[in-house]
């Protein structure tokens, strides 16, 4: 890799960001000059173990050699010819490959540039196919930041002063057992039945789709109980709508399966994809069975840069890498990590719950002396989450912080992370928690 010649230290690049880049997220302020595998290096020469992988993007590791080679090879052929005007091999091959790896009868894909675009395109397709307009999403869900996808997102923090533009959206409770006021910690399919109640009370019965993340990411790494997703699909079909599984964050090996829906007995009607699909190159997709996909007629949906051949070449190499053993490793590593993180619940009162699948794990930090919202569980402690994250960063470890209440530490490393790296991460997390507990005692 050619060395950077523009900036000599972190402060130089940070000052340019402050002056010229809009809406910068400050919580993970680690400037990156280069990255490889699970390691980031800043402009001052400091190295960090990356437990966040660019919000679940670098699934097969930063600067993966196979992905880099495939990208370089395609760059030498051609970069752009508008994939919806000029058919080309990378797009054709990737579409066929996605049909092979996605669950059920999902067969035809539309390529775009991001998860947000994939979600909005999936909604358009559901509306066109069903002839209906209304959509049900979940409270605390995250589906994107453009005005259409923002309407589906169930969190005020993302919507303030933004006035989302899809009006026909209703929100139903998420299967968040730890903070469910009616489940007493044992979330069941009854939460899915409440979606039917929302359809009956908040819509006109003109249902096009129910949109859910099989494992909620921004909402706090929330894993639904057995039978919940199956019941949601049943409700959608009973009311004439489709089930859209938003796999933007949970897909491409993140949960120890290629797609998170494979943990459940469900074949969704549409699946949205992005993030890990091309290991960092901008690419999104939504995939549906032929009879649904063919509801789109020529010109109904288009994207100038969607299906960029360079990004599609990267995606093909990413899938090869995932199927070469990385997904299996993620499953095994995730089981180990789940056990280690679960032990924190008995060791620290401030750890309310740990949960997740594969290498998509969350640690819910709480104030054990205060009751949480609606008098359920202990109060969320977002200040502790930020303090622990800061301590870890000072020790050379980057971890995500999120969740509806901002109190979830998010373990979402590249799936290539080693056991030794995970050991270091968990031991450092334990030390950071101990230090914060002692400081606040």
Coordinates of N, CA and C in Angstrom, one line a residue, residues 12-186:
X12 N -3.8 16.6 12.0 CA -3.9 17.2 10.7 C -5.1 16.7 10.0
X13 N -5.4 15.4 10.0 CA -6.6 14.9 9.3 C -7.9 15.3 10.1
X14 N -7.8 15.3 11.4 CA -9.0 15.7 12.2 C -9.3 17.1 12.0
X15 N -8.4 18.0 11.9 CA -8.7 19.4 11.6 C -9.3 19.6 10.3
X16 N -8.9 18.9 9.3 CA -9.6 19.0 8.0 C -11.1 18.5 8.1
X17 N -11.3 17.4 8.8 CA -12.6 16.9 9.1 C -13.5 18.0 9.7
X18 N -12.9 18.6 10.8 CA -13.6 19.7 11.5 C -14.0 20.8 10.6
X19 N -13.2 21.1 9.6 CA -13.4 22.3 8.8 C -14.3 22.0 7.6
X20 N -14.1 20.8 7.0 CA -14.7 20.5 5.7 C -15.7 19.4 5.6
X21 N -15.8 18.5 6.6 CA -16.7 17.3 6.5 C -17.9 17.5 7.4
X22 N -19.1 17.3 6.9 CA -20.3 17.5 7.5 C -20.7 16.3 8.4
X23 N -21.3 16.6 9.6 CA -22.0 15.6 10.4 C -21.1 14.4 10.8
X24 N -20.0 14.7 11.4 CA -19.1 13.7 11.8 C -19.5 13.0 13.1
X25 N -19.4 11.7 13.2 CA -19.7 10.9 14.4 C -18.5 10.9 15.2
X26 N -18.6 11.5 16.4 CA -17.4 11.8 17.3 C -17.1 10.6 18.2
X27 N -18.0 9.7 18.4 CA -17.8 8.7 19.5 C -16.6 7.7 19.3
X28 N -16.3 7.5 18.0 CA -15.2 6.5 17.7 C -14.1 7.3 16.9
X29 N -13.6 8.3 17.6 CA -12.7 9.2 16.9 C -11.3 8.7 16.8
X30 N -11.1 7.6 16.0 CA -9.8 7.0 15.7 C -9.5 7.2 14.3
X31 N -8.7 8.2 13.9 CA -8.3 8.4 12.5 C -7.6 7.1 12.0
X32 N -7.9 6.7 10.8 CA -7.4 5.5 10.2 C -6.5 5.8 9.0
X33 N -5.3 5.4 9.0 CA -4.4 5.6 7.9 C -4.4 4.3 7.1
X34 N -4.3 3.2 7.8 CA -4.4 1.9 7.1 C -5.0 0.8 8.0
X35 N -5.4 -0.3 7.4 CA -6.1 -1.3 8.2 C -5.8 -2.7 7.5
X36 N -5.7 -3.7 8.3 CA -5.4 -5.0 7.8 C -6.0 -6.0 8.8
X37 N -6.8 -7.0 8.3 CA -7.4 -8.0 9.2 C -8.3 -7.4 10.2
X38 N -7.9 -7.5 11.5 CA -8.7 -6.9 12.6 C -8.0 -5.7 13.2
X39 N -7.1 -5.2 12.5 CA -6.2 -4.1 13.1 C -6.4 -2.8 12.3
X40 N -6.5 -1.7 13.0 CA -6.5 -0.4 12.5 C -5.2 0.3 12.9
X41 N -4.7 1.2 12.1 CA -3.5 2.0 12.4 C -3.8 3.4 12.2
X42 N -3.5 4.3 13.1 CA -3.8 5.7 12.9 C -2.6 6.4 12.4
X43 N -2.7 7.8 12.2 CA -1.6 8.5 11.6 C -0.4 8.8 12.5
X44 N -0.6 8.5 13.8 CA 0.5 8.6 14.8 C 1.2 7.3 15.0
X45 N 0.8 6.2 14.2 CA 1.4 4.9 14.4 C 0.8 4.0 15.4
X46 N -0.3 4.4 16.1 CA -0.9 3.6 17.1 C -1.8 2.5 16.4
X47 N -1.8 1.3 17.0 CA -2.6 0.2 16.4 C -3.8 -0.1 17.4
X48 N -4.9 -0.5 16.8 CA -6.1 -0.8 17.5 C -6.7 -2.1 17.1
X49 N -7.2 -2.9 18.0 CA -8.0 -4.0 17.7 C -9.4 -3.6 17.4
X50 N -9.9 -3.9 16.2 CA -11.2 -3.4 15.8 C -12.3 -4.4 16.1
X51 N -13.2 -4.0 17.0 CA -14.3 -4.9 17.4 C -15.6 -4.4 16.8
X52 N -15.5 -3.5 15.8 CA -16.7 -2.9 15.2 C -16.8 -3.0 13.7
X53 N -15.6 -3.2 13.1 CA -15.5 -3.5 11.6 C -16.3 -2.5 10.8
X54 N -16.2 -1.2 11.1 CA -16.9 -0.2 10.4 C -18.4 -0.4 10.4
X55 N -19.0 -0.7 11.5 CA -20.4 -1.1 11.7 C -20.8 -2.3 10.9
X56 N -20.0 -3.4 11.1 CA -20.3 -4.7 10.5 C -20.1 -4.7 9.0
X57 N -19.1 -4.1 8.5 CA -18.8 -4.0 7.1 C -17.7 -4.9 6.7
X58 N -16.5 -4.9 7.4 CA -15.3 -5.6 7.0 C -15.4 -7.0 7.5
X59 N -16.4 -7.8 7.0 CA -16.7 -9.1 7.6 C -15.6 -10.1 7.3
X60 N -14.9 -10.0 6.1 CA -13.8 -10.9 5.8 C -12.4 -10.3 6.1
X61 N -12.4 -9.2 6.9 CA -11.2 -8.6 7.4 C -10.8 -7.4 6.5
X62 N -10.3 -6.4 7.2 CA -9.8 -5.2 6.4 C -8.7 -5.6 5.4
X63 N -8.8 -5.0 4.2 CA -7.8 -5.2 3.2 C -7.6 -6.7 2.9
X64 N -8.7 -7.4 2.8 CA -8.6 -8.8 2.5 C -7.9 -9.0 1.1
X65 N -6.9 -9.8 1.1 CA -6.1 -9.9 -0.2 C -7.0 -10.4 -1.4
X66 N -7.9 -11.3 -1.2 CA -8.7 -11.8 -2.3 C -9.6 -10.8 -2.8
X67 N -10.2 -10.0 -1.9 CA -11.1 -8.9 -2.3 C -10.4 -7.8 -3.0
X68 N -9.2 -7.5 -2.5 CA -8.4 -6.4 -3.1 C -8.0 -6.9 -4.5
X69 N -7.6 -8.1 -4.7 CA -7.2 -8.6 -6.0 C -8.3 -8.6 -7.0
X70 N -9.5 -9.0 -6.6 CA -10.7 -9.0 -7.4 C -11.0 -7.6 -7.8
X71 N -10.9 -6.7 -6.9 CA -11.3 -5.3 -7.2 C -10.3 -4.7 -8.2
X72 N -9.0 -5.0 -7.9 CA -7.9 -4.4 -8.8 C -8.1 -5.0 -10.3
X73 N -8.4 -6.3 -10.3 CA -8.6 -6.9 -11.7 C -9.7 -6.3 -12.4
X74 N -10.8 -6.0 -11.8 CA -12.0 -5.4 -12.4 C -11.7 -3.9 -12.8
X75 N -10.9 -3.2 -12.0 CA -10.6 -1.8 -12.3 C -9.8 -1.8 -13.6
X76 N -9.0 -2.8 -13.8 CA -8.2 -2.8 -15.1 C -9.0 -3.1 -16.3
X77 N -10.3 -3.6 -16.1 CA -11.1 -3.9 -17.2 C -12.0 -2.7 -17.6
X78 N -12.9 -2.3 -16.7 CA -13.7 -1.1 -16.8 C -14.3 -0.8 -15.4
X79 N -14.7 0.4 -15.2 CA -15.2 0.8 -13.9 C -16.7 1.0 -13.9
X80 N -17.2 1.6 -14.9 CA -18.6 1.9 -14.9 C -19.2 1.9 -16.4
X81 N -20.4 1.3 -16.5 CA -21.0 1.4 -17.8 C -22.5 1.4 -17.6
X82 N -22.9 1.8 -16.3 CA -24.3 1.7 -15.9 C -24.9 0.3 -16.1
X83 N -24.9 -0.4 -15.0 CA -25.2 -1.9 -15.0 C -26.6 -2.1 -15.5
X84 N -27.5 -1.1 -15.4 CA -28.9 -1.3 -15.9 C -29.1 -0.9 -17.4
X85 N -28.0 -0.5 -18.0 CA -28.0 -0.1 -19.4 C -27.1 -1.1 -20.2
X86 N -26.0 -1.5 -19.6 CA -25.0 -2.3 -20.3 C -24.8 -3.6 -19.4
X87 N -25.4 -4.7 -19.8 CA -25.1 -6.0 -19.1 C -23.6 -6.3 -19.0
X88 N -23.2 -6.8 -17.8 CA -21.8 -7.1 -17.7 C -21.6 -8.3 -16.8
X89 N -20.5 -9.0 -16.9 CA -20.2 -10.2 -16.2 C -20.3 -10.1 -14.7
X90 N -19.7 -9.2 -14.0 CA -19.7 -9.2 -12.5 C -21.1 -9.1 -12.0
X91 N -22.0 -8.3 -12.6 CA -23.4 -8.2 -12.1 C -24.1 -9.5 -12.4
X92 N -24.0 -10.0 -13.6 CA -24.7 -11.3 -13.9 C -24.2 -12.4 -12.9
X93 N -22.9 -12.5 -12.7 CA -22.4 -13.6 -11.9 C -22.8 -13.4 -10.4
X94 N -22.8 -12.1 -9.9 CA -23.2 -11.9 -8.5 C -24.7 -12.2 -8.3
X95 N -25.5 -11.8 -9.3 CA -27.0 -12.0 -9.1 C -27.2 -13.5 -9.0
X96 N -26.6 -14.3 -9.9 CA -26.7 -15.7 -9.8 C -26.2 -16.3 -8.5
X97 N -25.1 -15.8 -8.1 CA -24.6 -16.3 -6.8 C -25.5 -16.0 -5.6
X98 N -26.0 -14.8 -5.6 CA -26.9 -14.4 -4.5 C -28.2 -15.3 -4.5
X99 N -28.7 -15.7 -5.7 CA -29.8 -16.6 -5.8 C -29.5 -17.9 -5.2
X100 N -28.2 -18.3 -5.3 CA -27.8 -19.6 -4.8 C -27.6 -19.6 -3.3
X101 N -27.2 -18.5 -2.7 CA -26.8 -18.5 -1.3 C -27.9 -18.0 -0.4
X102 N -28.9 -17.3 -0.9 CA -30.0 -16.8 -0.1 C -31.0 -17.9 0.2
X103 N -31.7 -17.8 1.3 CA -32.6 -18.9 1.7 C -33.9 -18.9 0.8
X104 N -34.5 -20.1 0.7 CA -35.8 -20.2 0.1 C -35.7 -20.0 -1.4
X105 N -36.7 -19.4 -2.0 CA -36.8 -19.2 -3.4 C -36.4 -17.8 -3.9
X106 N -35.7 -17.1 -3.1 CA -35.2 -15.8 -3.5 C -34.3 -16.0 -4.7
X107 N -34.6 -15.2 -5.8 CA -34.0 -15.6 -7.1 C -33.5 -14.3 -7.9
X108 N -34.2 -13.2 -7.8 CA -33.8 -12.1 -8.6 C -33.4 -10.9 -7.7
X109 N -32.3 -10.2 -8.1 CA -31.8 -9.1 -7.2 C -31.8 -7.8 -8.0
X110 N -32.0 -6.7 -7.2 CA -31.8 -5.4 -7.7 C -30.6 -4.8 -7.0
X111 N -29.6 -4.3 -7.7 CA -28.4 -3.8 -7.0 C -28.5 -2.2 -6.9
X112 N -28.0 -1.8 -5.7 CA -28.0 -0.3 -5.5 C -26.7 0.0 -4.8
X113 N -26.6 1.0 -3.9 CA -25.3 1.4 -3.4 C -25.3 1.3 -1.8
X114 N -26.4 1.1 -1.2 CA -26.3 1.1 0.3 C -27.5 0.3 0.9
X115 N -27.5 0.1 2.2 CA -28.6 -0.6 2.8 C -29.9 0.3 2.8
X116 N -29.7 1.6 3.0 CA -30.9 2.5 2.9 C -31.6 2.4 1.6
X117 N -30.8 2.4 0.5 CA -31.4 2.3 -0.8 C -32.1 0.9 -1.0
X118 N -31.5 -0.1 -0.4 CA -32.0 -1.5 -0.6 C -33.4 -1.5 0.1
X119 N -33.5 -0.9 1.3 CA -34.8 -0.9 2.1 C -35.8 -0.2 1.3
X120 N -35.5 1.0 0.8 CA -36.5 1.8 0.1 C -36.9 1.1 -1.2
X121 N -36.0 0.4 -1.9 CA -36.4 -0.3 -3.1 C -37.3 -1.5 -2.8
X122 N -37.0 -2.2 -1.6 CA -37.8 -3.3 -1.2 C -39.2 -2.9 -0.9
X123 N -39.4 -1.7 -0.3 CA -40.7 -1.2 0.0 C -41.5 -0.9 -1.3
X124 N -40.8 -0.3 -2.3 CA -41.4 0.0 -3.6 C -41.9 -1.3 -4.2
X125 N -41.0 -2.3 -4.2 CA -41.4 -3.6 -4.8 C -42.6 -4.2 -4.1
X126 N -42.6 -4.2 -2.8 CA -43.7 -4.7 -2.0 C -45.0 -4.0 -2.4
X127 N -44.9 -2.7 -2.5 CA -46.1 -2.0 -2.8 C -46.6 -2.3 -4.3
X128 N -45.7 -2.4 -5.2 CA -46.0 -2.7 -6.6 C -46.6 -4.1 -6.6
X129 N -46.1 -5.1 -5.9 CA -46.5 -6.5 -6.0 C -47.9 -6.6 -5.4
X130 N -48.1 -6.1 -4.2 CA -49.3 -6.3 -3.5 C -50.4 -5.3 -3.9
X131 N -50.1 -4.2 -4.4 CA -51.1 -3.1 -4.7 C -51.5 -2.4 -3.5
X132 N -50.8 -2.7 -2.3 CA -51.1 -2.0 -1.1 C -50.0 -1.0 -0.8
X133 N -50.2 -0.2 0.3 CA -49.3 0.9 0.5 C -48.7 0.9 2.0
X134 N -49.4 0.4 2.9 CA -49.0 0.5 4.3 C -47.9 -0.5 4.7
X135 N -47.1 0.0 5.7 CA -46.0 -0.8 6.1 C -45.9 -0.8 7.6
X136 N -45.6 -1.9 8.2 CA -45.4 -2.0 9.7 C -43.9 -2.3 9.9
X137 N -43.3 -1.5 10.8 CA -42.0 -1.8 11.3 C -42.0 -1.9 12.8
X138 N -40.8 -2.0 13.4 CA -40.7 -2.2 14.8 C -40.2 -1.0 15.5
X139 N -40.7 -0.8 16.7 CA -40.1 0.2 17.6 C -38.6 -0.1 17.8
X140 N -37.8 0.9 17.9 CA -36.3 0.8 18.1 C -35.6 0.3 16.8
X141 N -36.3 0.0 15.8 CA -35.7 -0.5 14.6 C -34.9 0.6 13.9
X142 N -33.9 0.1 13.1 CA -33.1 1.1 12.2 C -33.1 0.5 10.8
X143 N -33.5 1.4 9.9 CA -33.6 0.9 8.5 C -32.9 1.9 7.5
X144 N -32.3 3.0 8.1 CA -31.6 4.0 7.2 C -32.0 5.4 7.6
X145 N -31.3 6.3 6.9 CA -31.4 7.7 7.3 C -32.0 8.7 6.2
X146 N -32.3 8.1 5.0 CA -33.0 9.0 4.0 C -34.4 9.1 4.5
X147 N -35.1 10.0 3.9 CA -36.5 10.4 4.5 C -37.4 9.2 4.4
X148 N -37.3 8.4 3.3 CA -38.2 7.2 3.3 C -37.9 6.2 4.3
X149 N -36.6 5.7 4.3 CA -36.2 4.7 5.3 C -36.3 5.2 6.7
X150 N -36.2 6.5 6.9 CA -36.2 7.0 8.2 C -37.6 6.9 8.8
X151 N -38.6 6.9 7.9 CA -40.0 6.7 8.4 C -40.2 5.3 9.0
X152 N -39.4 4.3 8.6 CA -39.5 3.0 9.1 C -38.7 2.9 10.4
X153 N -37.7 3.7 10.6 CA -36.9 3.6 11.8 C -37.6 4.0 13.1
X154 N -37.6 3.2 14.1 CA -38.4 3.4 15.3 C -37.6 4.1 16.4
X155 N -37.0 5.2 16.1 CA -36.2 5.9 17.1 C -36.2 7.4 16.9
X156 N -36.7 8.1 17.8 CA -36.9 9.6 17.7 C -35.5 10.3 17.4
X157 N -34.4 9.7 18.0 CA -33.1 10.3 17.9 C -32.7 10.5 16.5
X158 N -33.1 9.6 15.6 CA -32.7 9.8 14.2 C -33.6 10.7 13.4
X159 N -34.8 11.0 14.0 CA -35.9 11.6 13.2 C -36.0 13.1 13.5
X160 N -35.4 13.6 14.6 CA -35.7 15.0 15.0 C -35.4 16.0 13.9
X161 N -36.4 16.8 13.6 CA -36.3 17.9 12.6 C -36.1 17.3 11.2
X162 N -36.4 16.1 11.0 CA -36.2 15.5 9.6 C -37.5 15.2 8.9
X163 N -38.6 15.1 9.5 CA -39.9 14.9 8.9 C -39.9 13.8 7.8
X164 N -39.8 12.5 8.2 CA -39.8 11.4 7.2 C -41.0 11.5 6.3
X165 N -40.9 11.0 5.1 CA -41.9 11.3 4.0 C -42.8 10.1 3.8
X166 N -42.6 8.9 4.3 CA -43.6 7.8 4.1 C -44.6 8.0 5.3
X167 N -45.8 8.3 5.0 CA -46.8 8.5 6.0 C -47.5 7.2 6.4
X168 N -47.5 6.2 5.5 CA -48.3 5.0 5.8 C -47.4 3.9 6.6
X169 N -46.9 4.3 7.7 CA -46.0 3.5 8.5 C -46.6 3.4 9.9
X170 N -46.7 2.2 10.5 CA -47.1 2.0 11.9 C -45.9 1.2 12.5
X171 N -45.8 1.4 13.8 CA -44.7 0.7 14.5 C -45.3 -0.2 15.6
X172 N -44.7 -1.4 15.7 CA -45.1 -2.4 16.7 C -44.0 -2.7 17.7
X173 N -44.3 -3.2 18.8 CA -43.2 -3.5 19.8 C -42.2 -4.5 19.3
X174 N -41.0 -4.2 19.7 CA -39.9 -5.1 19.3 C -39.8 -6.3 20.3
X175 N -39.2 -7.4 20.0 CA -39.1 -8.6 20.9 C -38.0 -8.4 21.8
X176 N -38.0 -7.4 22.6 CA -36.9 -7.0 23.5 C -37.2 -7.5 24.9
X177 N -36.9 -8.8 25.1 CA -37.4 -9.5 26.3 C -36.9 -8.8 27.6
X178 N -35.7 -8.3 27.6 CA -35.1 -7.7 28.8 C -35.8 -6.5 29.3
X179 N -36.5 -5.8 28.4 CA -37.2 -4.6 28.8 C -38.7 -4.6 28.4
X180 N -39.2 -5.8 28.2 CA -40.6 -5.9 27.8 C -41.5 -5.9 29.0
X181 N -42.4 -5.0 29.1 CA -43.3 -4.8 30.3 C -44.3 -5.9 30.4
X182 N -44.6 -6.7 29.3 CA -45.6 -7.7 29.4 C -45.1 -9.1 29.3
X183 N -43.7 -9.2 29.2 CA -43.2 -10.6 29.0 C -42.4 -11.1 30.2
X184 N -42.1 -10.2 31.2 CA -41.4 -10.6 32.4 C -40.1 -11.3 32.1
X185 N -39.4 -10.8 31.1 CA -38.1 -11.4 30.7 C -38.2 -12.6 29.8
X186 N -39.3 -13.1 29.6 CA -39.5 -14.3 28.7 C -40.3 -13.9 27.5

